[in-house]
Tab-separated table of C-alpha atoms and ligand atoms in Angstrom:
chain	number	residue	atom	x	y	z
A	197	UNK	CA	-22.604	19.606	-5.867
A	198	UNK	CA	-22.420	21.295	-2.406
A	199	UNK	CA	-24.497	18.401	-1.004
A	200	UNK	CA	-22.048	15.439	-2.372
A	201	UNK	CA	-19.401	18.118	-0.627
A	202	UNK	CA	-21.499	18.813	2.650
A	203	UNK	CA	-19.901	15.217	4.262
A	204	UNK	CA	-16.131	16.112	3.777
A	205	UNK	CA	-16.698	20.092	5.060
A	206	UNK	CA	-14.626	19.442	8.216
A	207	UNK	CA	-11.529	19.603	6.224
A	208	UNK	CA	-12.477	22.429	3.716
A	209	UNK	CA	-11.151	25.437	5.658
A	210	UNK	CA	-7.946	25.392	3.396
A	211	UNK	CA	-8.280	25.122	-0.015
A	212	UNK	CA	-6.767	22.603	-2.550
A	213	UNK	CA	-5.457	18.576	-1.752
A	214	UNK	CA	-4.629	17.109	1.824
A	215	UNK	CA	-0.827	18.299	3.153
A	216	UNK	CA	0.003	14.751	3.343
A	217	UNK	CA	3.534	16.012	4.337
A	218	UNK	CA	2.243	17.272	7.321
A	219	UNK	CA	-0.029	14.317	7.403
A	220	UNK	CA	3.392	12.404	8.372
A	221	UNK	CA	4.547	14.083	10.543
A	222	UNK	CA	1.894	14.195	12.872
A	223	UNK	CA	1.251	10.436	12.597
A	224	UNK	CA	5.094	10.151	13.382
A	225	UNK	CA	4.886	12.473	16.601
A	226	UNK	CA	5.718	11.894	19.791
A	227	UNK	CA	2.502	10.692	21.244
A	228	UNK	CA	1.007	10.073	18.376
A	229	UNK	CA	-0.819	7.724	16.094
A	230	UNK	CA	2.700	5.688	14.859
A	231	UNK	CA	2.990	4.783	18.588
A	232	UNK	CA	0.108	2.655	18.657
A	233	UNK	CA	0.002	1.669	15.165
A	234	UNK	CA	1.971	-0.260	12.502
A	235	UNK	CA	2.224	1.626	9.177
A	236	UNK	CA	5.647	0.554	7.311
A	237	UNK	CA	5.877	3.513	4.741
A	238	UNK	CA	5.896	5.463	7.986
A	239	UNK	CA	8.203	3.555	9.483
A	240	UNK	CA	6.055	3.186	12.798
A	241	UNK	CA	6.022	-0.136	15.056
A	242	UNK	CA	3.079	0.385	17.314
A	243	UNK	CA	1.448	-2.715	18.912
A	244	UNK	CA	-1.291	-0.937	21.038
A	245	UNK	CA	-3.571	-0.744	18.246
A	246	UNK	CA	-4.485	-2.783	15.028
A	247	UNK	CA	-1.472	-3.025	12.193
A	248	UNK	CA	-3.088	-0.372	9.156
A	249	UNK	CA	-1.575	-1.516	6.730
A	250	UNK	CA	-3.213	-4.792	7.272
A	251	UNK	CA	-6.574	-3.306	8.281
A	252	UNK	CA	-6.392	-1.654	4.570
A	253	UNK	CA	-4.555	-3.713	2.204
A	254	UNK	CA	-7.731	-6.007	1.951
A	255	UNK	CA	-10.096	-2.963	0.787
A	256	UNK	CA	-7.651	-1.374	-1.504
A	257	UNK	CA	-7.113	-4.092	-3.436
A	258	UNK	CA	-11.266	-4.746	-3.609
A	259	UNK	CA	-11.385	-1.327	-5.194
A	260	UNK	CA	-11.757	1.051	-2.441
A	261	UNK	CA	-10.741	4.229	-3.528
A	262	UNK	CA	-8.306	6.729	-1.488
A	263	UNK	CA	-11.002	8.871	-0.928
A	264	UNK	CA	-12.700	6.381	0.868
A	265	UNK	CA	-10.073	5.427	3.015
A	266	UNK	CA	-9.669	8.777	3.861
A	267	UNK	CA	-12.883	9.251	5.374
A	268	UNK	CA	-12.660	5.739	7.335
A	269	UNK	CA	-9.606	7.080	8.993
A	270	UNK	CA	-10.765	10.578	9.265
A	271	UNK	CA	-14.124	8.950	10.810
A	272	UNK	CA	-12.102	6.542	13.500
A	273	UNK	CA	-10.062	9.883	14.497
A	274	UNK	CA	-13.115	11.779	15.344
A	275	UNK	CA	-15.829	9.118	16.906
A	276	UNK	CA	-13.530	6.763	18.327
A	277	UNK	CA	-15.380	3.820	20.514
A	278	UNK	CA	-16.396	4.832	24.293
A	279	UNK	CA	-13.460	2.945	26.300
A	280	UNK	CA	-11.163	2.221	23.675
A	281	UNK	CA	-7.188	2.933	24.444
A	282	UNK	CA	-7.096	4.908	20.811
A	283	UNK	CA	-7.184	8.926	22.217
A	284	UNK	CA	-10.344	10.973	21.116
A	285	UNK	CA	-9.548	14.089	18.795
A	286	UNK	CA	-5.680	13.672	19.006
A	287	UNK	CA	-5.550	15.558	15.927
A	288	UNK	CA	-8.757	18.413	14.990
A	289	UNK	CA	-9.731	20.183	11.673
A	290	UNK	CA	-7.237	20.336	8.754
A	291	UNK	CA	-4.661	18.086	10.928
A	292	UNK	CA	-7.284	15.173	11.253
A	293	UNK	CA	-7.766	15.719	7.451
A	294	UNK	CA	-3.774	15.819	6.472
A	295	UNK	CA	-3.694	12.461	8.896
A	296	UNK	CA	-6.184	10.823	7.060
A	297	UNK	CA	-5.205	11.405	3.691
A	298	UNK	CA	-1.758	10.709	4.543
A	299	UNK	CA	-2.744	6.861	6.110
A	300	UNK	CA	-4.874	6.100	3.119
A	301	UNK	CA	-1.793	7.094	0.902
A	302	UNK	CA	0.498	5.175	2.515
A	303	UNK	CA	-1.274	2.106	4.449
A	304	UNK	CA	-1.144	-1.439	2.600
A	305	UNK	CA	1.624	0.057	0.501
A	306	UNK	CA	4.947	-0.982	1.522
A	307	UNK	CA	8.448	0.241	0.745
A	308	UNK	CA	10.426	3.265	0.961
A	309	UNK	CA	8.435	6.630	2.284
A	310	UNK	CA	11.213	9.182	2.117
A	311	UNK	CA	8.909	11.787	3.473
A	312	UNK	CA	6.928	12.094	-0.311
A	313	UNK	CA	4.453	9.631	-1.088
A	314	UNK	CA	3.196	7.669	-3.736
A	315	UNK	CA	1.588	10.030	-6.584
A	316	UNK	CA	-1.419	10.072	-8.291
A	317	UNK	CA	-3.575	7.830	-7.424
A	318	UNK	CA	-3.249	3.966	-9.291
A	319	UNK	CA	-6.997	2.900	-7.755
A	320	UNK	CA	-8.306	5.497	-10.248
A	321	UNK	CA	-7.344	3.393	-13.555
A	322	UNK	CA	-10.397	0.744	-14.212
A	323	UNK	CA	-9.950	-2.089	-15.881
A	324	UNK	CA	-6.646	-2.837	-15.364
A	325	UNK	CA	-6.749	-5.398	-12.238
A	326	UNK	CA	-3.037	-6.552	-12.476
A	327	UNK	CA	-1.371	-3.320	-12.896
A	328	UNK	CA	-3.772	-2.189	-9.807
A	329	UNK	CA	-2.665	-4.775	-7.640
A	330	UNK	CA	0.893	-4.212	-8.588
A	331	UNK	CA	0.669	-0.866	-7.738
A	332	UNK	CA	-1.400	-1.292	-4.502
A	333	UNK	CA	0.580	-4.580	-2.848
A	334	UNK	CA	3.555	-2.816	-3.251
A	335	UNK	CA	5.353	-3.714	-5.732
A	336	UNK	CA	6.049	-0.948	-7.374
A	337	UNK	CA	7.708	0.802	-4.532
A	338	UNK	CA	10.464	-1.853	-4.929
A	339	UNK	CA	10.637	-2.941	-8.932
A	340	UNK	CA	11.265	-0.632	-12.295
A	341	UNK	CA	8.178	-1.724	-14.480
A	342	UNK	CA	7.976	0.917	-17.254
A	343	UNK	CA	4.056	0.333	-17.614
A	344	UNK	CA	3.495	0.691	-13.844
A	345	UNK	CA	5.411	4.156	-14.303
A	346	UNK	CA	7.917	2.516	-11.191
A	347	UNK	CA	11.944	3.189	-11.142
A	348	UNK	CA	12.135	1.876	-7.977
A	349	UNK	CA	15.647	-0.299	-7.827
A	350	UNK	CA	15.053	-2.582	-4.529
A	351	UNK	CA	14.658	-5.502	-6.487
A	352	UNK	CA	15.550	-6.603	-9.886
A	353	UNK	CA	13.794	-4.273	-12.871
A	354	UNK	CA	10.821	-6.620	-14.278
A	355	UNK	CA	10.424	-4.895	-17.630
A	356	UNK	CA	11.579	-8.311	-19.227
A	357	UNK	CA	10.079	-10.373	-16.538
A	358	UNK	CA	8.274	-12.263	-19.039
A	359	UNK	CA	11.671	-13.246	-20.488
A	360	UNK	CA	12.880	-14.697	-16.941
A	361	UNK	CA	12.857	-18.642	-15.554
A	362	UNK	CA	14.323	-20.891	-13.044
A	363	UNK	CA	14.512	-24.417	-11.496
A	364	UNK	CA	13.255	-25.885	-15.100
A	365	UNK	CA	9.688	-24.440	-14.432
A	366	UNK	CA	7.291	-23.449	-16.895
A	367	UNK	CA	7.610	-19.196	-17.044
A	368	UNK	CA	4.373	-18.422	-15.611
A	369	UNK	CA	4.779	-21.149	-12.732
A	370	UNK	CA	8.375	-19.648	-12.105
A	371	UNK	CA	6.541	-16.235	-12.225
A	372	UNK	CA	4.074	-17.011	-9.601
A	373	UNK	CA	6.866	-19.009	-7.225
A	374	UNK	CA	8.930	-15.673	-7.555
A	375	UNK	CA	5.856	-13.759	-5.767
A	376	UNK	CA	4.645	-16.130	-3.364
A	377	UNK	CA	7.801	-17.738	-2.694
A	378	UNK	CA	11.010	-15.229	-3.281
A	379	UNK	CA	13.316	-17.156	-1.438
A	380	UNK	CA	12.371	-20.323	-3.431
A	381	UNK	CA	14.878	-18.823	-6.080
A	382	UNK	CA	16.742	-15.772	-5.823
A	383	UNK	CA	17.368	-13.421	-8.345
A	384	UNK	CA	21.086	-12.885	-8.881
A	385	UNK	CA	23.129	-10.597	-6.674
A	386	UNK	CA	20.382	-10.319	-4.424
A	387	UNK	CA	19.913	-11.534	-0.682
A	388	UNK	CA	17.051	-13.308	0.668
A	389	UNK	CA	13.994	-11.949	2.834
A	390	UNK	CA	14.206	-8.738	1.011
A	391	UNK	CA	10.955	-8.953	-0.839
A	392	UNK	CA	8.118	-10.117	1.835
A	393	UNK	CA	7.482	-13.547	1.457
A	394	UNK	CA	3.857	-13.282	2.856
A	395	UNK	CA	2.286	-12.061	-0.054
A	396	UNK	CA	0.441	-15.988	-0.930
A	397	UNK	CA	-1.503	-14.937	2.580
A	398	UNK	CA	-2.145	-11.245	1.522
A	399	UNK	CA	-3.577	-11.742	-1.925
A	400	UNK	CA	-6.494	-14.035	-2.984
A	401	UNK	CA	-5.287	-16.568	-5.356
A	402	UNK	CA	-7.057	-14.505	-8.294
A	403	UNK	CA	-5.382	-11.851	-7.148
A	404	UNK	CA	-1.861	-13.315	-7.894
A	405	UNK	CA	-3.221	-14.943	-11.155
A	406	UNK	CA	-3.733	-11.621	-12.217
A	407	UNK	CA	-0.164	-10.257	-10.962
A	408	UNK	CA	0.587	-13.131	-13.254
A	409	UNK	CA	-1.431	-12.473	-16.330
A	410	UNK	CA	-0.142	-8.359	-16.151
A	411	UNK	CA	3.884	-9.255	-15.624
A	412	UNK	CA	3.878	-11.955	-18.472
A	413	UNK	CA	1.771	-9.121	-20.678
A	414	UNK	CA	3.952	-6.017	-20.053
A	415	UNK	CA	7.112	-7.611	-18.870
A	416	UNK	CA	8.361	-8.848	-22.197
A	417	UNK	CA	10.849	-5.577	-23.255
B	290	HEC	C1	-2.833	5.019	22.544
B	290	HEC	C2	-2.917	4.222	21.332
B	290	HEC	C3	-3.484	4.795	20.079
B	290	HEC	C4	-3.164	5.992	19.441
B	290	HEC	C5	-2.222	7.080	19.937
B	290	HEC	C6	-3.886	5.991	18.186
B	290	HEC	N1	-4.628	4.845	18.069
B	290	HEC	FE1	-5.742	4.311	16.447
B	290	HEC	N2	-6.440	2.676	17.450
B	290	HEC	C7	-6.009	2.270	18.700
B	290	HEC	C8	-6.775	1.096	19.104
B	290	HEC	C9	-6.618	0.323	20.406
B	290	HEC	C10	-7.681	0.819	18.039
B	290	HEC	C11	-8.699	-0.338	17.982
B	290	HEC	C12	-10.102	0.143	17.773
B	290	HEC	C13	-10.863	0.494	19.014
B	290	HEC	O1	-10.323	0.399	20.144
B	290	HEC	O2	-12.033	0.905	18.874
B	290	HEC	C14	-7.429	1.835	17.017
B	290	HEC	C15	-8.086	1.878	15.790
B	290	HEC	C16	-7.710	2.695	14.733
B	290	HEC	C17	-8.214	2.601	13.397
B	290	HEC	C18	-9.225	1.575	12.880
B	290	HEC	C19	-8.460	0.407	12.361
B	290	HEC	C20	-9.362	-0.760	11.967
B	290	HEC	O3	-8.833	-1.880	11.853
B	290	HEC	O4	-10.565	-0.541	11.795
B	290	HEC	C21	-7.618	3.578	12.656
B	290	HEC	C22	-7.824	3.879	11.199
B	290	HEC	C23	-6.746	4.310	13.559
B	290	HEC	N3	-6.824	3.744	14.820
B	290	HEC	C24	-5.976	5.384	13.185
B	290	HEC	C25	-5.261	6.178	14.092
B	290	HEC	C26	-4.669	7.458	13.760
B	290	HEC	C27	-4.667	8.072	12.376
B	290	HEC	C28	-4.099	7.921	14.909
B	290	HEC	C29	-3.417	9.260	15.121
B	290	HEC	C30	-4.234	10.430	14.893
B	290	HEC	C31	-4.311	6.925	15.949
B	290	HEC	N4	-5.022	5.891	15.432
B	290	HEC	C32	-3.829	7.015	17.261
B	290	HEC	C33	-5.017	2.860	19.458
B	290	HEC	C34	-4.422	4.089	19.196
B	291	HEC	C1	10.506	-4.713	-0.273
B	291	HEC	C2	10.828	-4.840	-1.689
B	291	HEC	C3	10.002	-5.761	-2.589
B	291	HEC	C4	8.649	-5.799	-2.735
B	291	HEC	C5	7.598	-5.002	-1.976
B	291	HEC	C6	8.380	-6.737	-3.796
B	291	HEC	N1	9.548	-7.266	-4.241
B	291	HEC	FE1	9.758	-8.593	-5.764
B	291	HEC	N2	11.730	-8.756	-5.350
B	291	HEC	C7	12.438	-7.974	-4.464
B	291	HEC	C8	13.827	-8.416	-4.426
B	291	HEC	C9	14.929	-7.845	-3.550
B	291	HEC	C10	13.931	-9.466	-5.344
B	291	HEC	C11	15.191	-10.285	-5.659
B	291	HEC	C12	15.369	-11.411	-4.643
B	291	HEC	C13	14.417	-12.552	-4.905
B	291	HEC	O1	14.474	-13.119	-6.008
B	291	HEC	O2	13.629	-12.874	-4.015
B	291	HEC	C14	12.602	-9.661	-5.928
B	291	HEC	C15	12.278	-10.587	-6.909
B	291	HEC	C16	11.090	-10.603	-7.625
B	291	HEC	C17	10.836	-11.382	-8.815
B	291	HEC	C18	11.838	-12.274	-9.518
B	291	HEC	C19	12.595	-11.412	-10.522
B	291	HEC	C20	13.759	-12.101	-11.172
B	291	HEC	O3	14.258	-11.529	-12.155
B	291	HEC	O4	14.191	-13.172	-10.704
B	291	HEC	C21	9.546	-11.124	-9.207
B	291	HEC	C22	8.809	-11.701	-10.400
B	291	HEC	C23	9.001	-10.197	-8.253
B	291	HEC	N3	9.965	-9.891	-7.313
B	291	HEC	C24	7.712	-9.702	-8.306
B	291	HEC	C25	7.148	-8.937	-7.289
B	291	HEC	C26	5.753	-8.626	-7.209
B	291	HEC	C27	4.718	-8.995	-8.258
B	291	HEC	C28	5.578	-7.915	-6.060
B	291	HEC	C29	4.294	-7.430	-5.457
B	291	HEC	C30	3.262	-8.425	-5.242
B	291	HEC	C31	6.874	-7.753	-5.441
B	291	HEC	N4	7.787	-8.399	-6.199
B	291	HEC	C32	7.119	-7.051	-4.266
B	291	HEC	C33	11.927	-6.961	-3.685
B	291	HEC	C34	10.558	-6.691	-3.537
């Protein structure tokens, strides 16, 4: 037990989960990481370094846990490559902990970050590849889907999903076009280029097959 612990000790001074709270606020400082990085739940439009939701949203949908994303970040904060721009130990101790957490709760997810987070943690549920994905692309922080646990109201609700068509296609076909191609056909009362229209590049084609198989399952209230 206090050997699998031994690797994480840096941040065990305060007892009890990451203050991802405070996590965001440091990453949005002045100064600090949101100026060089991209992180859309932060709201942060840094160019200087790499985009993290990008650099994440491949490994979280493989399976990588938080945890494990934590430690990533946590390990680029304190080793950071001889010569790069990114500032050594811009953040120290519980801070570079709170900072971590925080990125690997909110990178790859995009949507709404009204200064909570995401809870719980959907990586943690096996089995369940669709709903995974649905949670970790994103979705969820913009559609009501009663099995995902989601009330988010950014986009239509998708508990009858299953129910849904358009443009004379076969449901499933419509389904997919409505994910990899939103503007294709718009949902009514809703404008265009609201849901990102990039996610055919972002997921694998399995990936939305599985999006797919999970909506037409659980969407049919
Ligand atoms: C002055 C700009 C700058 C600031 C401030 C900065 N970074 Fe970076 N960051 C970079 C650059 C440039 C890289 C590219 C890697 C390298 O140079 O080794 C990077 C790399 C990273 C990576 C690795 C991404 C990948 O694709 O592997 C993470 C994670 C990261 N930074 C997180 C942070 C966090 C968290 C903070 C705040 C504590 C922060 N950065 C502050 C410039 C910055
Ligand atoms: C930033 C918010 C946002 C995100 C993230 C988002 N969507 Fe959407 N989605 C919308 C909006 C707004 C619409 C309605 C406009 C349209 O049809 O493109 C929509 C429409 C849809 C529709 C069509 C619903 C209908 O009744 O016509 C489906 C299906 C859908 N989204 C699934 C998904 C899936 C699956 C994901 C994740 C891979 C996702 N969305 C991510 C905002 C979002």
């Amino acid at each position: 037990m206090l050997v699998a612990v031994a690797g994480l000790a840096a941040g065990c001074g305060r007892d009890g989960a990451p203050d991802v709270a405070n996590g965001k606020r440091l990453f949005t400082g002045e100064g600090k990481c949101g100026s060089c990085h991209i992180l859309a739940r932060a709201g942060t439009g840094g160019k200087i370094g790499p985009n993290l939701d990008q650099a994440f949203l491949a490994s979280r949908l493989d399976g990588l846990g938080e945890q494990t994303v934590q430690d990533i970040v946590q390990g680029q904060i304190e080793n950071v490559r001889r010569g790069s721009l990114m500032p050594e130990d811009l953040v120290v101790g519980e801070d570079a902990r709170d900072v971590a957490a925080y990125v690997a709760r909110a990178a790859g997810r995009p949507g709404e970050d009204p200064g909570g987070t995401v809870p719980g943690n959907p990586l943690a549920e096996p089995g369940q590849e669709g709903k995974r994905i649905f949670n970790a692309a994103g979705c969820a922080s913009c559609h009501a889907l009663s099995d995902a646990g989601t009330s988010a109201a950014v986009g239509p609700s998708l508990d009858d999903v299953a129910r849904g068509s358009g443009g004379g296609l076969p449901p499933r076909d419509w389904l997919r076009q409505s994910i990899v191609d939103p503007n294709a056909i718009l949902a009514g009362g809703y404008p265009r280029d609201l849901m990102p229209d990039d996610y055919g590049r972002r997921l694998n084609p399995r990936q939305v097959e599985a999006l797919v198989d999970y909506l037409t399952r659980v969407g049919n209230r």
